[in-house]
Amino acid sequence: MREGEVFIDDKKNKKYWEKDGKLSTLSCKNGFYILELHGNPYERGFAHGMLLKEQIEKIDIVGYYGGFLESLFESSDIIDKIPCFLRKTSAKVLEQWYYSPLEKRCLEETKDEMHGICDALGWGKRKRKQALRSIFAPDILEHLVAGHLKVGEETLGSYYLAGCSAAYARGRALKENSDVIKNFEDYALLARNLDFPGVFVWRNPTIIFAHPTEKLTILEKGKMRKTDEIKQPYIYISTAGFPGFGLTGLNSSGLAMATFVCLSKNCSMEGMSMLNWNNYVLTHARSMRDVREMAKNPDLKCMSPHVLMVADGKEALSFEVDSVNKDIRNSQFDIHAQTNHFFSPLLHKQELKYPLLTDFTRGRYSLIYTALDNHSGHLTLQQMINIISCNLNLKEGKTALTGDIPSQATTITSVVFRLAGEAWENYDISKNEIWVASGVPPAVCYNPYYKFGFNKDFSWDEENQSPSVSRSADPFIGNSPGFIPFNDKMRKSLEYLSLSQEEIKQGKIKFAIENIQKAREYFDDPGYLYIEALIHLRNGKEGSKKEIATALQQFSYLEKNHSFSPAKDTALNLSIGRCYDLLGKREEAILRYNNIINRNKLSVHFKIAVSKSIQTPFTIDQINNSFDYFLYGPLKFYKENSD
């Protein structure tokens, strides 16, 4: 094997890359790529790029995430209002406005690692920019939401209802001597789903073992100061070409971490960027006490609102943060749960609340926490997988792939951490394990979970093997007459659902309808019909009465035959009223609007939207094209008049 060349060992199904005496490797196991990267940030990035070059170039995940803002601009209503000769200039100004502050605040080590990947692939200036911007995709989305979605708006994307979730159990909540986990008197389980747009580019699941050689730098008095301590090893669960900074990881001190994007008015362009901030916590903290101390550091600010859930074998906490406030929520009664929302009164007050999204995130939190609480003392790895992959619509008592408790169609990684509870001074990382869902999205949480163990130096233990674990055919939280075990037809339906999402982003409404109809052919989930009706209503913008009549027929069928959460039911009635308005049936529309306005606990969004519709009939020009939230494309509850 020569230095500076990739060596392939076909017998071991392994690749090697060595440079300046630092050996990095790529292995394949159970459908996963396992990267062992050694060196400083640039060297680790370069080895990453050399070992996974083919996969990175084929999928172009960097192009997908790095081009978010450009796609937004090209698909929005804004572009139609700008003269053709100014559009390119306007796009550049918009890009500079959003990206420049992020790039300035990005840690140098993050830039170096991404540039290492780019250099290994021979990418030029534009691609290098995209690569760096791709890792800020969650930040970009949060800033777009905070800046563009006003009270009274809702988006079509909300009806797909994606969202991360986590369940934690320790000590007395766990069943002793479970079939899979034995000989650990003091341990905890953390199950975590990561949901994010882009299921069709997240095709190469990768477990990245990073073994840094650089000195640790700490934030002190607003500046980064280098220490004499070497940065601790860590892993991320990610995909080829996407290092995964700060999303789902574990460090060699036994701290596991999961990130949850939240929406808040407190979203600024000052302070450290979100993904750097999370990566900083994971790589610097050696104990939960360290995490709490970091929360007290006034210099450690965050540009983007989110929750960082951190756990070890003894406890879990949710570190809530926006650009102004910080707070910590501790685990209680040996269990803990988290979805995409704030609990702290300070942070919750400034949270952007959209009815459908709030219904979903709060509802899913309630489901997870209740399941943990009801089965405390009997929880096992198997049951934690059951909880994190639940797809039961509790309101109807039936299986639901979208709806109140959906299937997590956009789950791109799902993992269960088994965390040993020893004191840090005597810590043995080899007593930890991760169980990672195999295969590719959508909905990887329904696939088998494979175990990955560690050696004492925090490298991958290739000999630590065991049978995979899958969700139960009839999960204990789903024992109802309407429960249907997840099957291949459901999986196929979710693929078409995801295709429909991608086409809505691109404004391909006709194809979006065709694919949601194909999804219904495989599994006729009521959520699919709900989405199809909304797209037909959106397509009424082109002046087609037939599209609006189809939407009305489908909404009416749903109202008669299915039950939905309060926000979704209200939105359903609002949509029916709008269909009547667009078909010239004003009296029927008014009846619908009055029925909504008299409901108890109606959210501010709906009050504004319905009051506006009572005063003035809903018209075609109030349906716009802008792709605001997650680029799925909004269907606004109302649109302010230009005057």
XYZ file of C-alpha atoms in Angstrom:
643
model
C 0.000 0.000 0.000
C 1.424 3.369 -1.079
C 0.881 6.615 0.764
C -1.414 9.014 -1.085
C -3.246 6.257 -2.965
C -6.485 4.447 -2.154
C -5.783 0.755 -1.572
C -8.640 -1.736 -1.954
C -8.611 -5.062 -0.099
C -11.295 -7.129 -1.837
C -11.002 -10.023 0.620
C -11.826 -7.804 3.591
C -14.162 -5.563 1.580
C -12.171 -2.596 2.838
C -10.479 0.550 1.503
C -7.416 2.256 2.960
C -6.046 5.772 2.644
C -2.768 6.776 4.270
C -1.128 10.183 4.263
C 1.734 11.395 6.456
C 1.501 8.228 8.518
C -2.207 8.687 9.311
C -4.279 5.724 8.165
C -8.010 6.067 7.462
C -10.274 3.216 6.373
C -13.652 2.501 4.799
C -15.512 -0.721 5.601
C -18.981 -1.961 4.654
C -21.275 -3.880 6.974
C -25.023 -4.585 6.822
C -25.552 -1.855 4.232
C -23.574 0.792 6.153
C -20.336 2.519 5.247
C -18.045 2.732 8.286
C -15.406 5.447 8.058
C -12.445 5.550 10.465
C -10.848 8.960 9.938
C -7.550 10.058 11.505
C -5.759 13.394 11.450
C -6.574 17.079 11.717
C -9.865 18.431 10.284
C -8.518 18.936 6.756
C -6.851 15.504 6.734
C -10.027 13.810 7.970
C -12.050 15.607 5.321
C -9.601 14.681 2.560
C -9.620 11.011 3.609
C -13.438 11.125 3.731
C -13.540 12.453 0.168
C -10.987 9.977 -1.186
C -12.635 6.916 0.372
C -16.232 7.815 -0.561
C -15.574 9.745 -3.776
C -17.821 7.608 -5.983
C -20.814 7.742 -3.622
C -20.493 11.494 -3.013
C -20.373 12.335 -6.721
C -23.241 10.009 -7.623
C -25.761 11.329 -5.084
C -24.682 15.016 -4.999
C -26.071 15.603 -1.525
C -23.981 18.772 -1.350
C -25.670 20.182 -4.448
C -29.103 19.386 -3.024
C -28.645 21.026 0.376
C -26.210 23.715 -0.770
C -28.692 25.028 -3.343
C -31.626 25.562 -0.971
C -31.731 29.344 -1.215
C -31.293 29.376 -4.980
C -34.182 26.913 -5.358
C -36.332 29.034 -3.067
C -35.714 32.172 -5.093
C -36.354 30.498 -8.445
C -39.645 28.944 -7.313
C -41.098 31.925 -5.442
C -43.547 34.659 -6.360
C -40.759 37.183 -5.795
C -38.953 36.328 -9.021
C -42.006 37.203 -11.145
C -41.949 40.744 -9.760
C -38.288 41.369 -10.632
C -37.251 42.472 -14.151
C -35.407 39.719 -16.018
C -32.150 41.686 -16.251
C -32.056 42.109 -12.438
C -32.868 38.535 -11.410
C -29.307 37.204 -11.303
C -28.113 40.243 -9.370
C -31.018 39.942 -6.930
C -30.260 36.267 -6.384
C -26.625 37.061 -5.552
C -27.664 39.788 -3.099
C -30.113 37.392 -1.435
C -27.452 34.703 -1.153
C -24.951 37.130 0.333
C -27.505 38.365 2.850
C -28.246 34.873 4.162
C -24.989 32.989 3.772
C -22.319 35.561 4.533
C -22.989 35.842 8.307
C -23.111 32.057 8.611
C -19.837 31.612 6.771
C -18.129 34.256 8.911
C -19.255 32.581 12.137
C -18.403 29.058 11.036
C -15.578 27.476 13.034
C -12.345 27.209 11.072
C -12.118 23.480 11.790
C -15.512 22.958 10.129
C -14.406 24.883 7.046
C -11.168 22.896 6.925
C -12.947 19.542 7.040
C -15.405 20.489 4.288
C -12.581 21.921 2.164
C -10.690 18.655 2.603
C -13.640 16.732 1.150
C -13.884 19.207 -1.735
C -10.178 19.021 -2.565
C -10.283 15.221 -2.611
C -13.046 15.418 -5.205
C -11.386 18.207 -7.189
C -14.272 20.631 -6.716
C -13.945 24.259 -7.747
C -14.967 27.486 -6.014
C -18.739 27.201 -6.568
C -18.931 23.606 -5.363
C -16.792 24.432 -2.322
C -19.279 27.149 -1.382
C -22.178 24.753 -1.811
C -20.440 22.159 0.354
C -20.028 24.588 3.231
C -23.561 25.914 2.839
C -25.045 22.427 2.772
C -24.159 21.844 6.420
C -26.041 25.037 7.342
C -29.291 23.867 5.729
C -31.208 23.722 9.062
C -29.996 27.231 9.956
C -31.019 28.581 6.561
C -34.486 27.081 6.872
C -35.002 28.495 10.354
C -34.002 31.994 9.269
C -36.278 31.790 6.233
C -39.220 30.744 8.386
C -38.591 33.460 10.969
C -38.270 36.075 8.237
C -41.058 35.106 5.853
C -43.907 33.249 7.545
C -46.205 35.683 9.327
C -49.105 35.040 11.674
C -52.023 33.631 9.724
C -49.973 31.600 7.272
C -49.653 27.848 7.003
C -47.809 25.744 4.478
C -48.631 22.702 2.458
C -45.495 21.140 3.916
C -47.133 21.038 7.329
C -49.566 18.437 6.040
C -46.700 16.004 5.481
C -45.864 16.492 9.155
C -42.211 15.589 9.539
C -40.375 15.994 12.810
C -37.574 14.513 14.896
C -38.298 12.605 18.102
C -36.420 10.915 20.942
C -37.180 8.601 23.880
C -34.847 8.002 26.850
C -35.061 5.463 29.684
C -32.646 4.600 32.487
C -32.337 2.620 35.708
C -35.643 1.479 37.157
C -37.525 2.209 33.924
C -35.626 -0.588 32.163
C -36.388 -4.286 32.340
C -33.586 -6.279 33.968
C -31.758 -8.954 31.966
C -33.360 -8.130 28.621
C -32.739 -10.515 25.730
C -30.343 -8.175 23.964
C -28.669 -6.170 26.706
C -27.093 -8.134 29.547
C -24.523 -7.699 32.291
C -24.965 -3.943 32.623
C -26.377 -2.979 35.986
C -26.252 0.727 35.248
C -27.128 1.833 31.735
C -29.635 3.821 29.696
C -31.275 3.640 26.269
C -31.755 6.632 23.981
C -33.829 6.110 20.820
C -33.660 8.921 18.283
C -35.192 9.620 14.848
C -33.705 12.342 12.644
C -36.187 13.766 10.135
C -35.198 16.205 7.421
C -36.066 16.989 3.774
C -34.081 15.234 1.086
C -34.832 11.526 1.478
C -33.765 10.788 -2.096
C -30.219 12.068 -1.630
C -29.674 10.398 1.761
C -28.807 7.104 0.055
C -25.479 6.061 1.585
C -25.891 5.589 5.360
C -22.503 6.186 6.943
C -21.120 5.867 10.463
C -18.192 8.248 10.840
C -15.551 7.563 13.504
C -13.424 10.694 13.906
C -10.040 10.389 15.648
C -8.738 13.976 15.898
C -5.070 14.830 16.246
C -5.555 18.589 16.633
C -5.421 20.541 19.880
C -8.731 21.458 21.458
C -9.787 25.097 21.111
C -12.193 26.654 23.605
C -14.397 29.723 23.388
C -13.245 32.249 25.946
C -14.104 35.950 26.130
C -15.447 35.923 22.597
C -12.358 34.301 21.060
C -11.179 30.770 20.351
C -8.159 29.822 22.470
C -6.029 26.754 21.721
C -5.252 24.404 24.618
C -2.698 21.621 25.078
C -5.423 18.955 25.157
C -6.139 16.775 22.115
C -9.779 16.792 21.024
C -11.618 13.619 22.045
C -12.794 11.064 19.439
C -16.455 11.062 18.393
C -18.856 9.515 15.894
C -21.713 10.814 13.776
C -24.504 8.872 12.083
C -24.735 10.479 8.661
C -24.458 9.854 4.916
C -21.728 9.989 2.275
C -20.341 13.494 1.785
C -22.272 14.962 4.719
C -20.128 14.853 7.890
C -23.230 15.380 10.024
C -21.853 18.055 12.350
C -24.094 18.231 15.384
C -27.074 16.124 14.294
C -26.789 12.635 15.861
C -23.583 11.559 17.591
C -21.648 10.032 20.484
C -18.300 11.040 21.986
C -15.635 8.874 23.624
C -16.726 10.066 27.079
C -20.072 8.326 26.568
C -22.254 11.377 25.874
C -24.857 10.908 23.140
C -26.378 13.897 21.374
C -29.417 14.612 19.203
C -30.487 17.915 17.634
C -34.065 19.177 17.240
C -34.771 22.190 15.036
C -37.314 24.615 16.537
C -38.912 27.774 15.179
C -38.622 31.071 17.014
C -38.726 34.828 16.557
C -35.392 34.874 18.407
C -33.369 33.989 15.336
C -30.399 36.270 14.688
C -27.330 36.485 12.506
C -25.064 37.016 15.509
C -23.248 34.460 17.624
C -22.093 30.971 16.713
C -24.058 29.072 14.099
C -26.240 26.167 15.125
C -24.390 23.195 13.692
C -21.012 24.450 14.896
C -22.539 25.050 18.309
C -23.790 21.473 18.613
C -20.508 20.047 17.374
C -18.676 22.224 19.897
C -20.729 20.787 22.776
C -20.275 17.172 21.651
C -16.519 17.405 21.128
C -15.774 19.466 24.252
C -18.056 18.027 26.947
C -16.742 15.030 28.899
C -19.592 14.907 31.396
C -23.114 16.206 31.910
C -21.628 18.693 34.351
C -19.580 20.130 31.474
C -22.777 20.606 29.452
C -24.378 22.516 32.319
C -21.285 24.686 32.655
C -21.428 25.468 28.938
C -24.994 26.654 29.422
C -23.657 29.293 31.813
C -21.052 30.576 29.347
C -22.365 33.934 28.024
C -20.041 33.719 25.013
C -21.481 30.445 23.776
C -24.369 31.899 21.791
C -26.441 30.280 19.087
C -27.790 31.866 15.935
C -30.595 29.367 15.384
C -33.253 28.175 17.854
C -33.192 24.489 18.646
C -32.976 21.867 21.375
C -29.848 19.825 21.959
C -30.683 16.612 23.818
C -27.645 15.167 25.617
C -27.637 11.852 27.491
C -25.345 9.383 29.214
C -25.976 6.183 31.169
C -27.211 8.064 34.223
C -29.288 11.005 32.992
C -30.589 13.024 30.054
C -31.253 16.713 29.578
C -32.651 18.986 26.897
C -30.546 22.089 26.324
C -32.968 24.641 24.844
C -31.467 27.650 23.104
C -32.311 30.539 20.810
C -30.362 33.691 19.973
C -31.376 35.331 23.282
C -32.135 32.694 25.931
C -30.892 29.320 27.188
C -32.453 26.811 29.538
C -32.016 23.187 30.582
C -34.792 20.643 31.154
C -33.728 17.552 33.110
C -35.086 14.015 32.840
C -37.650 12.996 35.457
C -38.682 9.629 36.891
C -36.039 7.776 34.831
C -37.596 8.761 31.471
C -37.283 11.684 29.062
C -38.768 12.599 25.673
C -38.151 15.326 23.110
C -39.671 16.583 19.867
C -39.302 19.870 17.959
C -40.576 22.372 20.521
C -39.562 24.332 23.623
C -40.732 23.752 27.207
C -38.967 26.669 28.888
C -41.431 29.583 29.387
C -38.777 32.052 28.213
C -38.114 30.250 24.954
C -41.660 29.006 24.402
C -42.974 32.582 24.538
C -41.026 33.492 21.390
C -41.640 30.203 19.575
C -43.342 30.462 16.174
C -46.512 28.439 16.515
C -48.254 27.031 13.450
C -51.388 25.047 14.314
C -50.690 21.863 12.378
C -47.023 21.723 13.314
C -47.792 22.402 16.980
C -50.481 19.708 17.025
C -48.030 17.214 15.611
C -44.929 17.932 17.698
C -46.881 18.177 20.957
C -48.968 15.141 20.063
C -45.946 13.039 19.256
C -44.242 14.145 22.471
C -47.333 13.098 24.437
C -47.414 9.709 22.699
C -43.738 8.988 23.403
C -43.753 10.176 27.000
C -47.005 8.339 27.804
C -45.657 5.110 26.296
C -42.462 5.416 28.354
C -44.406 6.192 31.521
C -47.007 3.440 31.103
C -44.357 0.774 30.541
C -41.732 2.035 32.959
C -39.956 -0.892 34.594
C -40.413 -3.098 31.542
C -38.653 -1.138 28.798
C -36.158 -2.961 26.562
C -34.276 -2.205 23.359
C -37.121 -3.858 21.446
C -39.732 -1.654 23.081
C -37.714 1.527 22.553
C -37.653 0.702 18.831
C -41.419 0.135 18.972
C -41.942 3.548 20.551
C -39.729 5.521 18.174
C -41.328 3.895 15.098
C -44.962 4.125 16.222
C -47.410 4.888 13.406
C -50.733 4.590 15.209
C -53.333 7.337 14.877
C -54.600 7.293 18.450
C -57.677 9.399 17.666
C -59.062 6.770 15.286
C -57.248 3.764 16.748
C -55.915 2.877 13.314
C -52.607 2.656 11.514
C -51.678 6.003 9.964
C -48.766 6.777 7.664
C -49.542 10.480 7.902
C -51.760 12.223 10.397
C -51.700 12.857 14.123
C -48.997 10.262 14.860
C -47.378 9.673 11.455
C -44.845 7.179 10.238
C -41.970 9.636 10.001
C -41.836 9.373 6.226
C -38.836 11.712 6.174
C -36.866 9.844 8.853
C -33.380 9.657 7.373
C -31.625 8.072 10.363
C -32.915 6.152 13.368
C -30.610 4.942 16.126
C -30.779 3.534 19.651
C -27.794 4.280 21.907
C -26.995 1.854 24.736
C -25.076 4.020 27.195
C -23.065 2.634 30.105
C -23.476 4.513 33.358
C -19.974 4.400 34.810
C -18.302 7.457 36.287
C -16.205 9.353 33.755
C -12.921 8.770 35.602
C -13.291 5.003 35.070
C -15.118 5.208 31.790
C -14.895 2.292 29.372
C -16.395 3.267 26.005
C -16.378 -0.377 24.886
C -19.379 -0.977 27.167
C -21.491 1.221 24.881
C -23.300 0.194 21.711
C -25.354 1.795 18.990
C -28.152 0.078 17.096
C -28.727 1.772 13.739
C -31.682 1.270 11.382
C -30.481 -0.110 8.065
C -31.467 0.769 4.513
C -32.368 4.110 2.987
C -35.286 6.531 3.500
C -38.173 6.954 3.562
C -39.078 5.652 7.027
C -35.893 3.778 7.901
C -37.261 3.270 11.424
C -39.226 0.256 10.110
C -36.046 -1.504 8.944
C -33.874 -3.896 11.012
C -31.520 -2.258 13.527
C -27.917 -3.528 13.549
C -25.487 -3.314 16.449
C -22.153 -1.503 16.259
C -19.795 -1.888 19.203
C -16.574 -0.094 20.123
C -13.068 -0.995 21.152
C -11.490 0.792 24.100
C -9.817 3.276 21.725
C -13.288 4.131 20.340
C -12.683 2.427 17.015
C -15.276 0.122 15.487
C -15.286 -3.354 17.023
C -15.734 -5.535 13.941
C -16.071 -8.707 16.031
C -18.901 -7.388 18.219
C -21.794 -8.849 16.235
C -25.310 -9.996 17.098
C -28.634 -10.575 15.299
C -30.538 -7.504 14.149
C -33.580 -6.238 16.050
C -36.747 -5.059 14.299
C -39.971 -3.461 15.382
C -42.486 -5.954 16.748
C -45.170 -7.133 14.341
C -47.734 -5.840 16.837
C -46.036 -3.170 19.001
C -47.246 -2.970 22.581
C -48.337 0.645 22.124
C -50.471 -0.324 19.148
C -52.717 -3.103 20.435
C -55.939 -1.997 18.796
C -58.313 -3.588 16.266
C -57.223 -1.064 13.641
C -53.498 -1.780 13.842
C -51.836 -3.056 10.650
C -48.189 -4.230 10.741
C -45.946 -2.188 8.476
C -45.528 -3.925 5.116
C -43.934 -3.508 1.686
C -47.015 -1.820 0.229
C -46.868 0.844 2.920
C -43.176 1.370 2.196
C -43.896 1.803 -1.512
C -46.652 4.270 -0.722
C -44.224 6.345 1.356
C -41.799 6.475 -1.575
C -44.502 8.021 -3.756
C -45.449 10.374 -0.916
C -41.827 11.547 -0.790
C -41.734 11.983 -4.571
C -44.835 14.139 -4.299
C -43.061 16.319 -1.729
C -40.061 16.835 -3.979
C -42.277 17.793 -6.928
C -44.200 20.335 -4.881
C -40.861 21.987 -4.095
C -40.206 22.297 -7.817
C -43.699 23.548 -8.643
C -44.550 20.371 -10.594
C -48.132 20.228 -9.368
C -49.409 17.745 -11.968
C -46.712 15.200 -11.098
C -47.215 15.831 -7.376
C -50.884 14.846 -7.762
C -50.024 11.769 -9.834
C -47.572 10.506 -7.232
C -49.848 11.093 -4.253
C -52.488 9.105 -6.159
C -49.972 6.293 -6.686
C -49.250 6.376 -2.953
C -52.970 5.849 -2.310
C -53.014 2.846 -4.643
C -50.524 1.070 -2.380
C -52.000 2.184 0.950
C -54.996 4.491 1.114
C -54.073 6.505 4.169
C -56.556 9.356 4.887
C -53.603 11.723 5.155
C -52.775 11.044 1.502
C -56.267 12.061 0.387
C -56.020 15.171 2.560
C -52.771 16.141 0.819
C -54.180 15.384 -2.641
C -57.196 17.602 -1.958
C -54.910 20.453 -0.887
C -52.830 20.117 -4.049
C -56.002 20.180 -6.177
C -57.042 23.353 -4.368
C -53.574 24.798 -4.985
C -53.920 23.858 -8.653
C -57.125 25.890 -8.793
C -54.827 28.898 -9.072
C -54.637 28.116 -12.769
C -58.358 28.882 -13.009
C -59.656 25.322 -13.173
C -63.092 24.965 -11.548
C -62.763 21.208 -12.023
C -59.711 21.127 -9.737
C -61.556 23.060 -7.033
C -64.636 20.826 -7.339
C -62.394 17.755 -6.969
C -60.799 19.252 -3.860
C -64.235 19.969 -2.349
C -65.419 16.426 -3.025
C -62.333 14.945 -1.360
C -62.465 17.270 1.662
C -66.154 16.438 2.158
C -65.420 12.710 2.033
C -62.705 13.095 4.677
C -64.996 15.103 6.942
C -67.684 12.429 6.757
C -65.490 9.344 7.136
C -62.442 10.258 9.253
C -61.444 12.022 12.463
C -58.505 14.403 12.738
C -56.680 16.384 15.401
C -58.270 19.771 16.316
C -55.968 21.892 14.136
C -56.208 19.569 11.158
C -60.000 19.365 11.491
C -60.235 23.164 11.614
C -57.993 23.458 8.551
C -60.217 20.914 6.791
C -63.324 23.029 7.416
C -61.492 26.180 6.354
C -60.480 24.489 3.095
C -64.092 23.430 2.452
C -65.214 27.028 2.998
C -62.606 28.263 0.554
C -63.692 25.759 -2.066
C -67.251 27.089 -1.745
C -65.961 30.657 -2.140
C -63.967 29.753 -5.247
C -67.027 28.024 -6.739
C -69.195 31.095 -6.108
C -71.187 29.540 -3.240
C -70.731 32.336 -0.735
C -73.587 31.364 1.609
C -72.214 27.846 2.107
C -68.758 29.346 2.669
C -70.055 31.747 5.352
C -71.752 28.857 7.175
C -68.429 27.021 7.317
C -66.501 30.056 8.518
C -69.059 30.817 11.248
C -68.890 27.206 12.410
C -65.113 27.537 12.829
C -65.114 30.941 14.538
C -67.435 29.630 17.284
C -65.088 26.810 18.270
C -63.356 26.802 21.646
C -59.598 27.387 21.919
C -59.232 28.511 18.310
C -55.622 29.487 17.584
C -54.646 33.017 16.585
C -53.781 31.772 13.094
C -57.262 30.447 12.490
C -59.013 33.447 14.063
C -57.216 35.804 11.690
C -57.685 33.578 8.661
C -61.386 32.880 9.275
C -62.237 36.482 10.206
C -60.629 37.616 6.967
C -62.613 35.032 4.992
C -65.897 36.132 6.620
C -65.230 39.745 5.635
C -64.004 39.049 2.102
C -64.516 35.988 -0.144
C -61.433 33.859 -0.710
C -60.167 34.330 -4.279
C -57.803 32.579 -6.667
C -55.131 35.269 -6.401
C -54.801 34.560 -2.666
C -53.166 31.225 -3.498
C -49.488 31.924 -4.114
C -46.442 29.994 -5.277
C -43.776 30.886 -2.715
C -41.930 27.945 -1.225
C -41.347 29.192 2.298
C -41.246 26.545 4.984
C -38.955 23.613 4.148
C -39.507 24.530 0.489
C -42.620 22.351 0.377
C -44.794 25.202 -0.843
C -47.322 27.087 1.259
C -51.044 27.198 1.009
C -51.665 30.363 2.985
C -54.632 30.665 5.303
C -54.922 34.228 4.095
C -52.901 36.826 2.248
C -52.882 40.497 3.159
C -54.145 42.871 0.474
C -51.394 44.878 -1.158
C -52.963 48.092 0.077
